[in-house]
Short mmCIF file of C-alpha atoms and ligand atoms in Angstrom, two decimals:
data_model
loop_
_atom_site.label_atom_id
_atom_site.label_comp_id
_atom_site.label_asym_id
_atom_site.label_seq_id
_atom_site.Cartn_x
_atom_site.Cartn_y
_atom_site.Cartn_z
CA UNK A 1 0.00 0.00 0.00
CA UNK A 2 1.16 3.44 -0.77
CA UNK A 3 0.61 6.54 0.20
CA UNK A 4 -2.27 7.73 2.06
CA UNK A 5 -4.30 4.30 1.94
CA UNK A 6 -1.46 3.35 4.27
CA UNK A 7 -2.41 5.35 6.77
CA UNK A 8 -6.31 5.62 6.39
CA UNK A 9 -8.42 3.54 7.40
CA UNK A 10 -12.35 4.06 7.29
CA UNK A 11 -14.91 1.98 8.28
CA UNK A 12 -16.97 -0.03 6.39
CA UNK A 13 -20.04 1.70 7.48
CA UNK A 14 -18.55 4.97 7.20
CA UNK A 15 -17.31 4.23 3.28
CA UNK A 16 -20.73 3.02 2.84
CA UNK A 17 -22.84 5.70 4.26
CA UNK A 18 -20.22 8.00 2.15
CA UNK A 19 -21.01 6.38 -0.86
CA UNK A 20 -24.74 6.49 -0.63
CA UNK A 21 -24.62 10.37 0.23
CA UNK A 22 -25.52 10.04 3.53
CA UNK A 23 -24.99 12.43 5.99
CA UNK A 24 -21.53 11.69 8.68
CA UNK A 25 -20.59 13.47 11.69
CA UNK A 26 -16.99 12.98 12.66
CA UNK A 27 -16.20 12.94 16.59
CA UNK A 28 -12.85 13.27 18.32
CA UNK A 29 -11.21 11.15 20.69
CA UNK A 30 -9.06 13.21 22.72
CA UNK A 31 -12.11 14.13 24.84
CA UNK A 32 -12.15 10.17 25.25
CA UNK A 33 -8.56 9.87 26.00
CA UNK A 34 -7.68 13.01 27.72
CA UNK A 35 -10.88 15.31 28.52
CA UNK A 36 -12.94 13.01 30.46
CA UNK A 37 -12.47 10.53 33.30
CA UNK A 38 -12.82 6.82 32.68
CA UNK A 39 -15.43 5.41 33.05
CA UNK A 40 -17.85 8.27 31.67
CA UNK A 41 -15.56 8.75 28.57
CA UNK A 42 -17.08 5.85 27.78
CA UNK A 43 -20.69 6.32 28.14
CA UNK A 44 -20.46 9.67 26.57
CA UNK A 45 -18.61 8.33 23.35
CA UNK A 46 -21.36 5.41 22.99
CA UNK A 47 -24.20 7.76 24.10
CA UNK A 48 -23.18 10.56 21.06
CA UNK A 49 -22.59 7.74 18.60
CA UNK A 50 -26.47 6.52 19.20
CA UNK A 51 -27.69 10.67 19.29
CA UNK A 52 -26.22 10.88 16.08
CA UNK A 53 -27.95 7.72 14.86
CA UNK A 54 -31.04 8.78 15.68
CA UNK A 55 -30.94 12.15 14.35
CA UNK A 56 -30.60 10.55 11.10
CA UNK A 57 -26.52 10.49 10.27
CA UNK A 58 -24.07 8.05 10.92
CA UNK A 59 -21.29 8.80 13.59
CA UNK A 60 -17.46 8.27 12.82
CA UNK A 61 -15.36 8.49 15.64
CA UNK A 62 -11.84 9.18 15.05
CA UNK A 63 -8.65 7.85 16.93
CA UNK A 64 -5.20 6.47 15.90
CA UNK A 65 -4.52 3.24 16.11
CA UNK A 66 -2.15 0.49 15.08
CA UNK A 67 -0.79 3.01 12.63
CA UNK A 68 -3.50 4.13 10.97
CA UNK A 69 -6.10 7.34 11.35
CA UNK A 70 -9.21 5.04 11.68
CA UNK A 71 -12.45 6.56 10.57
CA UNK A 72 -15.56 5.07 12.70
CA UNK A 73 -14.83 2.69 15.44
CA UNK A 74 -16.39 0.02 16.56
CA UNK A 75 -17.95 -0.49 19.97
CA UNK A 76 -15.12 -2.63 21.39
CA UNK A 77 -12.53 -0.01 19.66
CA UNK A 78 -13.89 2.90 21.90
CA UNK A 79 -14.38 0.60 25.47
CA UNK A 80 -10.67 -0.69 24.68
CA UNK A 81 -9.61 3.13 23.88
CA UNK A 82 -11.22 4.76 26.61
CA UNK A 83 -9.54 1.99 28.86
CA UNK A 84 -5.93 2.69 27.66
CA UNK A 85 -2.89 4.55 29.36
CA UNK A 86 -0.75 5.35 27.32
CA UNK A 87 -2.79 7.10 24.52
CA UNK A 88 -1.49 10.25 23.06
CA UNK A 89 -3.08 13.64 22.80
CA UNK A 90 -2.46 14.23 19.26
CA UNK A 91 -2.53 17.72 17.10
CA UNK A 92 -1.12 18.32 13.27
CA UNK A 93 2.64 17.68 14.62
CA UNK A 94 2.15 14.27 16.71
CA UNK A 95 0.32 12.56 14.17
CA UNK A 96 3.12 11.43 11.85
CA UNK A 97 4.87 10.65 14.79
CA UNK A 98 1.98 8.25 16.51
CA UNK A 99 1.19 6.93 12.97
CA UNK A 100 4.60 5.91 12.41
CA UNK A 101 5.24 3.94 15.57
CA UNK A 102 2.02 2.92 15.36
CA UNK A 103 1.06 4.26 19.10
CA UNK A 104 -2.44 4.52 19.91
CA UNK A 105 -3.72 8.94 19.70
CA UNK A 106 -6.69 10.27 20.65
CA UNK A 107 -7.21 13.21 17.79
CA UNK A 108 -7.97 16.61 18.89
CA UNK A 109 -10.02 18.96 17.19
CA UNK A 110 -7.21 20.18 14.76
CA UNK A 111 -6.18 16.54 14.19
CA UNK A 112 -10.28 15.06 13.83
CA UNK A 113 -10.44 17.83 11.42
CA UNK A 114 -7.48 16.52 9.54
CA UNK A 115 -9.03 13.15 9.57
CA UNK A 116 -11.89 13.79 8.71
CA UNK A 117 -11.25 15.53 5.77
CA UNK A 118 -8.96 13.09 4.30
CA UNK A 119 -12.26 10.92 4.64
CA UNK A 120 -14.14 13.00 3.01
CA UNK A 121 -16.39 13.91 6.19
CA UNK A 122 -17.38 18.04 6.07
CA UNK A 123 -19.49 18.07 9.63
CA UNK A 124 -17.71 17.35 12.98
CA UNK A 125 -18.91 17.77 16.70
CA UNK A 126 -17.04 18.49 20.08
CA UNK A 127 -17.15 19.89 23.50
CA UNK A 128 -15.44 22.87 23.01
CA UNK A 129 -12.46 24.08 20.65
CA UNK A 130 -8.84 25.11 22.06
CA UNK A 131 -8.01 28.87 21.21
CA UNK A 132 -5.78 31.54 23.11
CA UNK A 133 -4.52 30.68 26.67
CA UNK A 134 -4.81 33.46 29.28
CA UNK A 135 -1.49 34.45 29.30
CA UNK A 136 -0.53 33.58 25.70
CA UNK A 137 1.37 36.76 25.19
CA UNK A 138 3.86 35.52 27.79
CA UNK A 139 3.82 31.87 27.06
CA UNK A 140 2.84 31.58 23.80
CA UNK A 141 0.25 28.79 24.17
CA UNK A 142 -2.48 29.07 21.01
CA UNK A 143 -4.20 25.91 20.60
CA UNK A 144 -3.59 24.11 16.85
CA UNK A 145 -6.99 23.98 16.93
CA UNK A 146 -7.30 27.44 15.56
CA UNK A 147 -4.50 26.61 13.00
CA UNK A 148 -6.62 23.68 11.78
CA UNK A 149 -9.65 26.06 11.09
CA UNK A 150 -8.01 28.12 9.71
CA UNK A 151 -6.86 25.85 6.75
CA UNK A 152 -9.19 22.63 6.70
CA UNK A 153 -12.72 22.70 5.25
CA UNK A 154 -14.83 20.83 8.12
CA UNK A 155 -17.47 22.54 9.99
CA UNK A 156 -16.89 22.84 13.51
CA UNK A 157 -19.78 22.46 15.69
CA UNK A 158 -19.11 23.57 19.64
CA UNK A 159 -19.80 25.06 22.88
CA UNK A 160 -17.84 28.12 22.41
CA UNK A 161 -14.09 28.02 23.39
CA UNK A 162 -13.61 26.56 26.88
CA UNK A 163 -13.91 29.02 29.60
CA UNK A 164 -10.23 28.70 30.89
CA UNK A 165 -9.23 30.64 27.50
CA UNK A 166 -8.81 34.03 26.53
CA UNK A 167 -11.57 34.45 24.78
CA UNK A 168 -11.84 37.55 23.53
CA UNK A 169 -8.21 36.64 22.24
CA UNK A 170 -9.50 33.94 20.69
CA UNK A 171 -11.90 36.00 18.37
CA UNK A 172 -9.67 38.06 17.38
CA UNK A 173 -7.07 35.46 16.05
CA UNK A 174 -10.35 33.64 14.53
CA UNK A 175 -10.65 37.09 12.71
CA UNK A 176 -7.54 36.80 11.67
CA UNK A 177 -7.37 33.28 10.37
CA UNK A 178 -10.99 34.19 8.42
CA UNK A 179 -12.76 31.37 10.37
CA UNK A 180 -16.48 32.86 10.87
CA UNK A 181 -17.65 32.15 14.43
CA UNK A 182 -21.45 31.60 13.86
CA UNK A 183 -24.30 31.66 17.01
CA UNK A 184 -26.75 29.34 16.57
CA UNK A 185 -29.98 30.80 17.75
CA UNK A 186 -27.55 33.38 19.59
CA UNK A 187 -25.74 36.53 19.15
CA UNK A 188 -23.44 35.27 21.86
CA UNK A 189 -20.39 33.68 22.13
CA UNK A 190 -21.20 30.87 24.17
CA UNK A 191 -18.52 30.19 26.86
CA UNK A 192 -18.87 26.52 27.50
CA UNK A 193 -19.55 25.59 30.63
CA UNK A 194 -22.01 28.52 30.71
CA UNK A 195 -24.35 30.36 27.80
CA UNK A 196 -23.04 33.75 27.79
CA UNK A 197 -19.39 35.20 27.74
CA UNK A 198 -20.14 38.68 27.08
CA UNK A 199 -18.83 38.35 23.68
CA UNK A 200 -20.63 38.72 20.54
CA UNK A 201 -20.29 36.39 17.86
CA UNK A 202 -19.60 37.35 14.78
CA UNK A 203 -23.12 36.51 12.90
CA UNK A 204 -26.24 34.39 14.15
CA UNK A 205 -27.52 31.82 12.70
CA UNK A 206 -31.09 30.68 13.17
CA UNK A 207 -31.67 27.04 11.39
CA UNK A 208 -28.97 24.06 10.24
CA UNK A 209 -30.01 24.71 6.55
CA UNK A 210 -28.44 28.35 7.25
CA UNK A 211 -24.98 27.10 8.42
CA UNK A 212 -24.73 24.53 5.39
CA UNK A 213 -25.65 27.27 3.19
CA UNK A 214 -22.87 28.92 5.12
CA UNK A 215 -20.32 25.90 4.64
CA UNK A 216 -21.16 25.44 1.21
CA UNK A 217 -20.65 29.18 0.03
CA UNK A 218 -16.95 28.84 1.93
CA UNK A 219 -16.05 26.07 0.16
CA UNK A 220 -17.80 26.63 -3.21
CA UNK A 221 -15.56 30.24 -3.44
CA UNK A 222 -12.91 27.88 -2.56
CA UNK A 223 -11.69 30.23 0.87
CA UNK A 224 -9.62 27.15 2.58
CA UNK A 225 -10.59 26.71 6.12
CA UNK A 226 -12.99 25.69 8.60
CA UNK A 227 -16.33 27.49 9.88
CA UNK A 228 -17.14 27.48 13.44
CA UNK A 229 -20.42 27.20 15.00
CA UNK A 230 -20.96 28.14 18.91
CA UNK A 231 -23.74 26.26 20.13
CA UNK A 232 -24.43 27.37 24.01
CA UNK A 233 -24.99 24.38 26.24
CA UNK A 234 -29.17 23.69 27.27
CA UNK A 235 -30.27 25.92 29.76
CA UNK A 236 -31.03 23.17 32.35
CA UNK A 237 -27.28 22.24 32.01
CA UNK A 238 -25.40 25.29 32.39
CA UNK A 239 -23.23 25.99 35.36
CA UNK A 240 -24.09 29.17 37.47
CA UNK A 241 -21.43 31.86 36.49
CA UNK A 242 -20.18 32.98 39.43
CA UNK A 243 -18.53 29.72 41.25
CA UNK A 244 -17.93 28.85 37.82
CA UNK A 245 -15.18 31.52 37.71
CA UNK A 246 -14.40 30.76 40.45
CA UNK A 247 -13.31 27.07 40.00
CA UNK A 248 -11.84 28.21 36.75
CA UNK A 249 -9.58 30.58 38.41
CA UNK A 250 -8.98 28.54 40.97
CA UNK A 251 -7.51 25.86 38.66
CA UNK A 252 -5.57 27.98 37.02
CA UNK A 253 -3.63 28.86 40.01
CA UNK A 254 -2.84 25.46 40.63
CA UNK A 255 -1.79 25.06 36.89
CA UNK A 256 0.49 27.80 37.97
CA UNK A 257 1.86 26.99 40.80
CA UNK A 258 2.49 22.74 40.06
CA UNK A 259 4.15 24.33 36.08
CA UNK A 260 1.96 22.82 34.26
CA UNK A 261 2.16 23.81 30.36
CA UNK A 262 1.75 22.90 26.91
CA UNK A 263 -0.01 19.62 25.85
CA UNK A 264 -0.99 19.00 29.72
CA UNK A 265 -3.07 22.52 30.15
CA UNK A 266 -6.27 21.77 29.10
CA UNK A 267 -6.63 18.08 30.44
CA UNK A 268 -5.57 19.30 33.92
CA UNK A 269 -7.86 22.33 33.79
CA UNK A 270 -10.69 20.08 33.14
CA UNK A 271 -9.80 17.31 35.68
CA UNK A 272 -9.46 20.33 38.47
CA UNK A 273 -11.99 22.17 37.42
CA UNK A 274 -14.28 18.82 37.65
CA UNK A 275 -13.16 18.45 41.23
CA UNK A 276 -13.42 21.81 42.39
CA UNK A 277 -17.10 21.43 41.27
CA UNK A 278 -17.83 18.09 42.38
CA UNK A 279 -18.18 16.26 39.50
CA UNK A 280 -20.64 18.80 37.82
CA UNK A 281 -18.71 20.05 35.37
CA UNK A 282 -18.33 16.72 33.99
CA UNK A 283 -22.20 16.36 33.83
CA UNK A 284 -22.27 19.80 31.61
CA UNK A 285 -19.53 18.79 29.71
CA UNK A 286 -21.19 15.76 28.32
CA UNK A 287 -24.41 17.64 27.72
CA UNK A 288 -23.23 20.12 25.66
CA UNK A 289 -21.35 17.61 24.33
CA UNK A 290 -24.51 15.70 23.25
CA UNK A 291 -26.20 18.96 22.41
CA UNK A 292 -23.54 19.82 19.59
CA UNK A 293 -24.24 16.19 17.78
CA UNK A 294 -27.87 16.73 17.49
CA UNK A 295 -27.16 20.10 15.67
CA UNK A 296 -23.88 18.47 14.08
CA UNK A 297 -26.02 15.74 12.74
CA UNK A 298 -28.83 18.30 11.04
CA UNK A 299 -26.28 20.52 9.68
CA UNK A 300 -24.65 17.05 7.98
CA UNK A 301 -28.05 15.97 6.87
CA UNK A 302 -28.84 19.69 5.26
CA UNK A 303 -25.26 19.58 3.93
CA UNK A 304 -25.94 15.87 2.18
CA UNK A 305 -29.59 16.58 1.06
CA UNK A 306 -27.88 19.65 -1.20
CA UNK A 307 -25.04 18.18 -2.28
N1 LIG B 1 -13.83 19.52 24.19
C1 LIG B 1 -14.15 18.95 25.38
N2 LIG B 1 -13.14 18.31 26.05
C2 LIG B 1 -11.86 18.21 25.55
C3 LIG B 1 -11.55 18.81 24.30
C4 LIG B 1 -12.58 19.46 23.68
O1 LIG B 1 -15.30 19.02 25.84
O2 LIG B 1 -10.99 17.60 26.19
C5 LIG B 1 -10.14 18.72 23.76
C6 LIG B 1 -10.17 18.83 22.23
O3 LIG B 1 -9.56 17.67 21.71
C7 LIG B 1 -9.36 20.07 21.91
C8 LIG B 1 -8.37 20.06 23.03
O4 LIG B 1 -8.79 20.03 20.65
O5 LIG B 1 -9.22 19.75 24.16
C9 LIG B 1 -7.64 21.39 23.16
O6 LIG B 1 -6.35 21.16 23.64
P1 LIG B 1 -5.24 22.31 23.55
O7 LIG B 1 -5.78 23.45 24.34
O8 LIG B 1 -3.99 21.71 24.14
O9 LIG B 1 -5.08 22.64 22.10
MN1 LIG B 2 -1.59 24.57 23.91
#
């Protein structure tokens, strides 16, 4: 085998449901691997598999392993993945390195997108997208994630950036990178783990046929690059702001003061911040989590019905 086939490998549902013109939502796994506790990484990556199913499009996880960038796993694939140690939170620069040892990676958002575009997959749902680290001036730390959408054509369907960013950083790099940050149903910029950040987004979108139309005009004009959509967690599942900033500060500090950097950041936020809020987080997390696949999954299906 040569070439890419060497490295790809989709499933036979996935392949199938691609040629038929159905719709596919691609889902990371380094929320599995490295963004949620064992054994509720689990339940959450079989629960969103079956949301997606039922809203009418076929789910394809995405992790590395044995060497290749599989597309869709099976049920046994994500219990056995979500078990494992020694998985590696991959971005653009791991991947050739955990393809070529063939080391088990759970993708993040910049590397899902890479995967699923080499699959041919245009629609792809997550928690919440890395962007500018508070701090970044000084340390430098923008998340690849922002790199990715800024050159790979897959729509992007979150919570907002995760409240332990900069965010109004974040929008302005997004500006920079052309990556439109839609609202759907919102003129907010949803901050994860809560509705409202303060920040606007940059245009509101009202139905899934509207952000396909969206996707489609990108693409069509040929402007390389993702387009994000901020979808704020359920109401009933948001956190309450203040001892939300709270926690998030909180963690921080800890960050801080035990040196934590780099790749590390954003899983130990999310542990701590988990913690500090005993265990609710984690619940909101996986909702909003669940909430971006339904919309995911009609934005896919709108995307397919036109194509
Ligand atoms: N969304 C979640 N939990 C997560 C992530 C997203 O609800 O753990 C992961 C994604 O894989 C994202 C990564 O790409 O966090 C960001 O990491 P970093 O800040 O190091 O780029
Ligand atoms: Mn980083």
């Amino acid at each position: 085998m040569e070439g890419l086939a060497k490295y790809l490998d989709i499933a036979p549902y996935v392949k199938e449901a691609l040629a038929q013109g159905k719709p596919v939502v691609a889902l990371e796994s380094t929320i599995i691997s490295h963004g949620m506790p064992y054994p509720q990484n689990v339940e959450m990556a079989l629960a969103v598999e079956d949301l997606v199913r039922q809203e009418g499009a076929v789910p394809a996880t995405i992790a590395l392993l044995e060497g290749k960038i599989k597309i869709g796993l099976s049920r046994q694939e994500v219990e056995a993945f979500a078990k494992a140690k020694n998985v590696i939170k991959c971005s653009r620069r791991d991947l050739p390195v955990a393809l070529a040892l063939g080391l088990p990676g759970g993708t993040t958002v910049g590397a899902t997108m890479i995967g699923a575009k080499l699959a041919g997959l245009s629609v792809f749902a997550t928690g919440g997208i890395g962007g500018v680290h508070r701090g970044a001036p000084e340390t430098f730390d923008i998340s690849a994630d922002l790199e990715e959408l800024s050159r790979t054509n897959v729509c992007v369907v979150c919570a907002g950036a995760k409240a332990i960013l900069d965010l109004p950083l974040t929008l302005e790099v997004l500006e920079t990178k052309g990556v439109p940050v839609l609202g759907y149903q919102t003129e907010e910029l949803p901050a994860f783990y809560t509705r409202t950040s303060g920040l606007r987004v940059d245009y509101r979108m009202d139905s899934p046929e509207e952000i396909a139309a969206v996707c489609r005009t990108k693409w069509d004009l040929g402007l390389e690059g993702g387009v994000l959509v901020t979808n704020p967690i359920p109401e009933e599942y948001a956190m309450p702001e203040e001892p939300m900033k709270k926690a998030i500060e909180e963690a921080l500090a800890s960050a801080h003061e035990e040196g934590i950097h780099g790749k590390e950041s954003t899983p130990y936020l999310l542990a701590k911040i988990k913690d500090l809020t005993g265990g609710a987080s984690l619940d909101a997390n996986i909702q909003l989590v669940y909430n971006n696949a339904r919309l995911a999954s009609k934005i896919a299906k709108s995307l397919a019905s036109q194509a």
